[in-house]
mmCIF file of C-alpha atoms in Angstrom:
data_model
loop_
_atom_site.group_PDB
_atom_site.id
_atom_site.type_symbol
_atom_site.label_atom_id
_atom_site.label_comp_id
_atom_site.label_asym_id
_atom_site.label_seq_id
_atom_site.Cartn_x
_atom_site.Cartn_y
_atom_site.Cartn_z
ATOM 1 C CA MET A 88 24.458 0.123 14.090
ATOM 2 C CA VAL A 89 21.076 -0.864 12.733
ATOM 3 C CA LEU A 90 19.438 1.826 14.899
ATOM 4 C CA ASN A 91 20.981 4.980 16.273
ATOM 5 C CA ILE A 92 18.929 7.566 18.141
ATOM 6 C CA GLU A 93 20.509 10.898 19.065
ATOM 7 C CA ASN A 94 18.795 13.254 21.526
ATOM 8 C CA LEU A 95 15.216 12.361 20.527
ATOM 9 C CA THR A 96 12.590 14.668 22.003
ATOM 10 C CA LYS A 97 8.864 14.386 21.269
ATOM 11 C CA SER A 98 6.131 16.450 22.921
ATOM 12 C CA TYR A 99 2.361 16.565 22.765
ATOM 13 C CA GLY A 100 1.618 20.206 23.494
ATOM 14 C CA ASP A 101 3.136 20.957 26.899
ATOM 15 C CA THR A 102 3.615 17.260 27.733
ATOM 16 C CA VAL A 103 7.067 15.875 26.970
ATOM 17 C CA ALA A 104 6.630 12.206 26.027
ATOM 18 C CA VAL A 105 10.269 11.477 25.157
ATOM 19 C CA ASN A 106 13.020 13.680 26.551
ATOM 20 C CA ASN A 107 16.505 13.689 24.998
ATOM 21 C CA LEU A 108 16.707 9.922 24.368
ATOM 22 C CA SER A 109 19.908 8.549 22.867
ATOM 23 C CA LEU A 110 20.702 4.908 22.188
ATOM 24 C CA ALA A 111 22.404 2.685 19.671
ATOM 25 C CA ILE A 112 21.419 -0.877 18.813
ATOM 26 C CA GLU A 113 23.573 -3.286 16.841
ATOM 27 C CA SER A 114 22.211 -5.645 14.206
ATOM 28 C CA GLY A 115 21.050 -8.950 15.683
ATOM 29 C CA THR A 116 20.202 -7.415 19.061
ATOM 30 C CA VAL A 117 16.875 -7.923 20.796
ATOM 31 C CA PHE A 118 16.082 -4.742 22.715
ATOM 32 C CA GLY A 119 13.013 -3.803 24.706
ATOM 33 C CA PHE A 120 11.559 -0.731 26.340
ATOM 34 C CA ILE A 121 10.171 -1.343 29.811
ATOM 35 C CA GLY A 122 8.204 1.203 31.783
ATOM 36 C CA PRO A 123 4.788 2.263 33.022
ATOM 37 C CA ASN A 124 1.984 3.541 30.812
ATOM 38 C CA GLY A 125 2.812 7.025 29.612
ATOM 39 C CA ALA A 126 6.591 6.517 29.770
ATOM 40 C CA GLY A 127 7.010 7.138 26.032
ATOM 41 C CA LYS A 128 7.580 3.578 24.811
ATOM 42 C CA THR A 129 4.977 3.600 22.031
ATOM 43 C CA THR A 130 5.810 7.194 21.126
ATOM 44 C CA THR A 131 9.488 6.267 20.695
ATOM 45 C CA ILE A 132 8.602 3.237 18.553
ATOM 46 C CA LYS A 133 6.308 5.342 16.358
ATOM 47 C CA CYS A 134 9.036 7.979 15.915
ATOM 48 C CA ILE A 135 11.514 5.279 14.856
ATOM 49 C CA ALA A 136 8.953 3.855 12.429
ATOM 50 C CA GLY A 137 8.471 7.293 10.892
ATOM 51 C CA LEU A 138 4.832 7.473 11.981
ATOM 52 C CA LEU A 139 5.323 10.463 14.295
ATOM 53 C CA ASP A 140 7.334 13.586 13.707
ATOM 54 C CA PHE A 141 9.563 14.784 16.534
ATOM 55 C CA GLU A 142 10.873 18.179 17.594
ATOM 56 C CA GLU A 143 14.526 17.428 18.255
ATOM 57 C CA GLY A 144 17.139 14.803 17.582
ATOM 58 C CA ASN A 145 17.954 12.348 14.844
ATOM 59 C CA ILE A 146 17.074 8.748 14.136
ATOM 60 C CA TYR A 147 19.239 6.645 11.841
ATOM 61 C CA ILE A 148 18.264 3.275 10.395
ATOM 62 C CA ASP A 149 21.332 1.528 8.985
ATOM 63 C CA GLN A 150 23.172 4.899 9.133
ATOM 64 C CA GLU A 151 20.473 6.680 7.125
ATOM 65 C CA ASN A 152 18.631 9.623 8.686
ATOM 66 C CA ILE A 153 14.886 8.927 8.591
ATOM 67 C CA LYS A 154 14.063 12.619 8.178
ATOM 68 C CA ILE A 155 16.301 12.994 5.130
ATOM 69 C CA ASN A 156 15.169 9.830 3.315
ATOM 70 C CA PRO A 157 12.014 8.556 5.043
ATOM 71 C CA ARG A 158 10.817 6.323 2.197
ATOM 72 C CA ASN A 159 14.054 4.361 1.950
ATOM 73 C CA SER A 160 14.359 4.151 5.748
ATOM 74 C CA LYS A 161 10.865 2.676 6.048
ATOM 75 C CA THR A 162 11.730 -0.116 3.607
ATOM 76 C CA LYS A 163 14.284 -1.323 6.179
ATOM 77 C CA ILE A 164 11.711 -1.558 8.977
ATOM 78 C CA GLY A 165 9.045 -4.084 9.922
ATOM 79 C CA TYR A 166 6.413 -2.733 12.314
ATOM 80 C CA VAL A 167 3.868 -4.472 14.537
ATOM 81 C CA PRO A 168 1.635 -1.923 16.290
ATOM 82 C CA ASP A 169 0.027 -2.479 19.686
ATOM 83 C CA THR A 170 -3.346 -2.766 17.947
ATOM 84 C CA PRO A 171 -3.238 -4.689 14.661
ATOM 85 C CA PHE A 172 -4.655 -2.842 11.660
ATOM 86 C CA MET A 173 -5.799 -4.674 8.555
ATOM 87 C CA TYR A 174 -8.105 -3.935 5.653
ATOM 88 C CA ASP A 175 -11.239 -5.781 6.733
ATOM 89 C CA LYS A 176 -12.464 -6.573 3.223
ATOM 90 C CA LEU A 177 -9.254 -8.418 2.318
ATOM 91 C CA THR A 178 -8.457 -11.996 3.223
ATOM 92 C CA GLY A 179 -5.277 -12.713 5.180
ATOM 93 C CA ARG A 180 -3.611 -13.895 1.978
ATOM 94 C CA GLU A 181 -4.676 -10.759 0.083
ATOM 95 C CA PHE A 182 -3.412 -8.551 2.905
ATOM 96 C CA LEU A 183 0.015 -10.239 2.899
ATOM 97 C CA TYR A 184 0.213 -9.998 -0.903
ATOM 98 C CA PHE A 185 -0.685 -6.315 -0.646
ATOM 99 C CA VAL A 186 2.086 -5.682 1.915
ATOM 100 C CA GLY A 187 4.628 -7.760 -0.008
ATOM 101 C CA ARG A 188 3.931 -5.874 -3.220
ATOM 102 C CA LEU A 189 4.387 -2.552 -1.407
ATOM 103 C CA TYR A 190 7.914 -3.717 -0.650
ATOM 104 C CA GLY A 191 8.501 -4.859 -4.234
ATOM 105 C CA ILE A 192 8.788 -8.578 -3.488
ATOM 106 C CA ASP A 193 8.446 -10.687 -6.633
ATOM 107 C CA GLU A 194 5.433 -13.012 -6.917
ATOM 108 C CA SER A 195 7.204 -16.357 -6.452
ATOM 109 C CA THR A 196 9.256 -15.187 -3.436
ATOM 110 C CA LEU A 197 6.164 -13.640 -1.900
ATOM 111 C CA ARG A 198 4.136 -16.841 -2.318
ATOM 112 C CA VAL A 199 6.866 -18.872 -0.572
ATOM 113 C CA ARG A 200 7.185 -16.390 2.296
ATOM 114 C CA ILE A 201 3.434 -16.179 2.842
ATOM 115 C CA ASP A 202 3.153 -19.978 2.966
ATOM 116 C CA GLU A 203 6.151 -20.160 5.317
ATOM 117 C CA TYR A 204 4.707 -17.650 7.808
ATOM 118 C CA ALA A 205 1.223 -19.171 7.529
ATOM 119 C CA ARG A 206 2.638 -22.532 8.644
ATOM 120 C CA LEU A 207 4.972 -21.059 11.236
ATOM 121 C CA LEU A 208 2.339 -18.847 12.884
ATOM 122 C CA GLU A 209 -0.432 -21.400 12.325
ATOM 123 C CA PHE A 210 -2.890 -19.362 10.299
ATOM 124 C CA GLU A 211 -2.863 -21.386 7.058
ATOM 125 C CA HIS A 212 -6.506 -22.456 7.553
ATOM 126 C CA TYR A 213 -7.586 -18.808 7.867
ATOM 127 C CA MET A 214 -5.730 -17.392 4.876
ATOM 128 C CA ASP A 215 -8.757 -17.118 2.596
ATOM 129 C CA ILE A 216 -11.208 -15.737 5.165
ATOM 130 C CA LYS A 217 -11.836 -11.999 5.252
ATOM 131 C CA THR A 218 -9.932 -10.403 8.100
ATOM 132 C CA ASP A 219 -13.040 -8.766 9.570
ATOM 133 C CA GLU A 220 -13.925 -12.279 10.798
ATOM 134 C CA TYR A 221 -10.584 -12.762 12.568
ATOM 135 C CA SER A 222 -10.058 -12.733 16.323
ATOM 136 C CA HIS A 223 -7.588 -10.218 17.746
ATOM 137 C CA GLY A 224 -4.985 -12.990 18.054
ATOM 138 C CA MET A 225 -5.418 -14.085 14.430
ATOM 139 C CA LYS A 226 -5.060 -10.488 13.234
ATOM 140 C CA GLN A 227 -1.906 -10.207 15.356
ATOM 141 C CA ARG A 228 -0.420 -13.291 13.642
ATOM 142 C CA ILE A 229 -1.037 -11.850 10.171
ATOM 143 C CA VAL A 230 0.370 -8.447 11.148
ATOM 144 C CA ILE A 231 3.486 -10.132 12.598
ATOM 145 C CA ALA A 232 3.945 -12.020 9.316
ATOM 146 C CA SER A 233 3.517 -8.752 7.386
ATOM 147 C CA ALA A 234 6.286 -7.141 9.458
ATOM 148 C CA PHE A 235 8.760 -9.901 8.559
ATOM 149 C CA ILE A 236 7.638 -10.613 4.972
ATOM 150 C CA HIS A 237 10.214 -8.277 3.350
ATOM 151 C CA ASP A 238 13.142 -9.437 5.540
ATOM 152 C CA PRO A 239 13.714 -6.042 7.220
ATOM 153 C CA LEU A 240 16.904 -4.943 8.964
ATOM 154 C CA LEU A 241 14.938 -3.690 11.974
ATOM 155 C CA VAL A 242 11.653 -4.965 13.401
ATOM 156 C CA LEU A 243 9.698 -2.717 15.761
ATOM 157 C CA ILE A 244 7.101 -4.437 17.882
ATOM 158 C CA ASP A 245 4.752 -2.785 20.339
ATOM 159 C CA GLU A 246 3.248 -5.370 22.727
ATOM 160 C CA PRO A 247 3.483 -8.323 20.299
ATOM 161 C CA MET A 248 2.117 -11.056 22.547
ATOM 162 C CA VAL A 249 -1.267 -9.459 23.257
ATOM 163 C CA GLY A 250 -3.968 -11.848 22.036
ATOM 164 C CA LEU A 251 -1.650 -14.727 21.143
ATOM 165 C CA ASP A 252 -2.053 -18.193 22.603
ATOM 166 C CA PRO A 253 1.017 -19.552 24.480
ATOM 167 C CA LYS A 254 2.164 -21.852 21.647
ATOM 168 C CA VAL A 255 2.157 -19.102 19.013
ATOM 169 C CA ALA A 256 3.685 -16.637 21.519
ATOM 170 C CA ARG A 257 6.639 -19.043 21.876
ATOM 171 C CA THR A 258 6.944 -19.289 18.082
ATOM 172 C CA VAL A 259 6.975 -15.489 17.814
ATOM 173 C CA LYS A 260 9.680 -15.279 20.492
ATOM 174 C CA ASN A 261 11.746 -17.788 18.486
ATOM 175 C CA ILE A 262 11.390 -15.647 15.344
ATOM 176 C CA PHE A 263 12.904 -12.713 17.248
ATOM 177 C CA VAL A 264 16.092 -14.572 18.099
#
């Protein structure tokens, strides 16, 4: 199993956001959470990504408990948040180099992957513009590329199509499968 969740419970004060969730997902599976606002979808994704602590349960990425070895677990995950975050004073290229270096990708491999995702997600003409000038959709493209740049075992995506035009949305869907 690439992801195994056992009895996950996460609360915000007296409000239980996720209550005793268990699931297992095999490698190569596309899985989605569906539910109304406040159902705990984003909370669950953030717990899996190691961005939120939780009161009860265990989460395993590739059979490794994220609480026991969070740093190694996070190297196996790509994450696209519901609102893309980037360092506004970096260009798209600089941001992707920054992310790739965090994952220890060598320079030549990183250059090839950045060029590949720039073509695939159609942002090659924006690569050397500072990200504070990007539209929401352009930021989303760069953040999606950053989630895949290190070839993770598990990709977590929270509302990935928001702000994308239909052509790029189709490309992103094809990346998932």
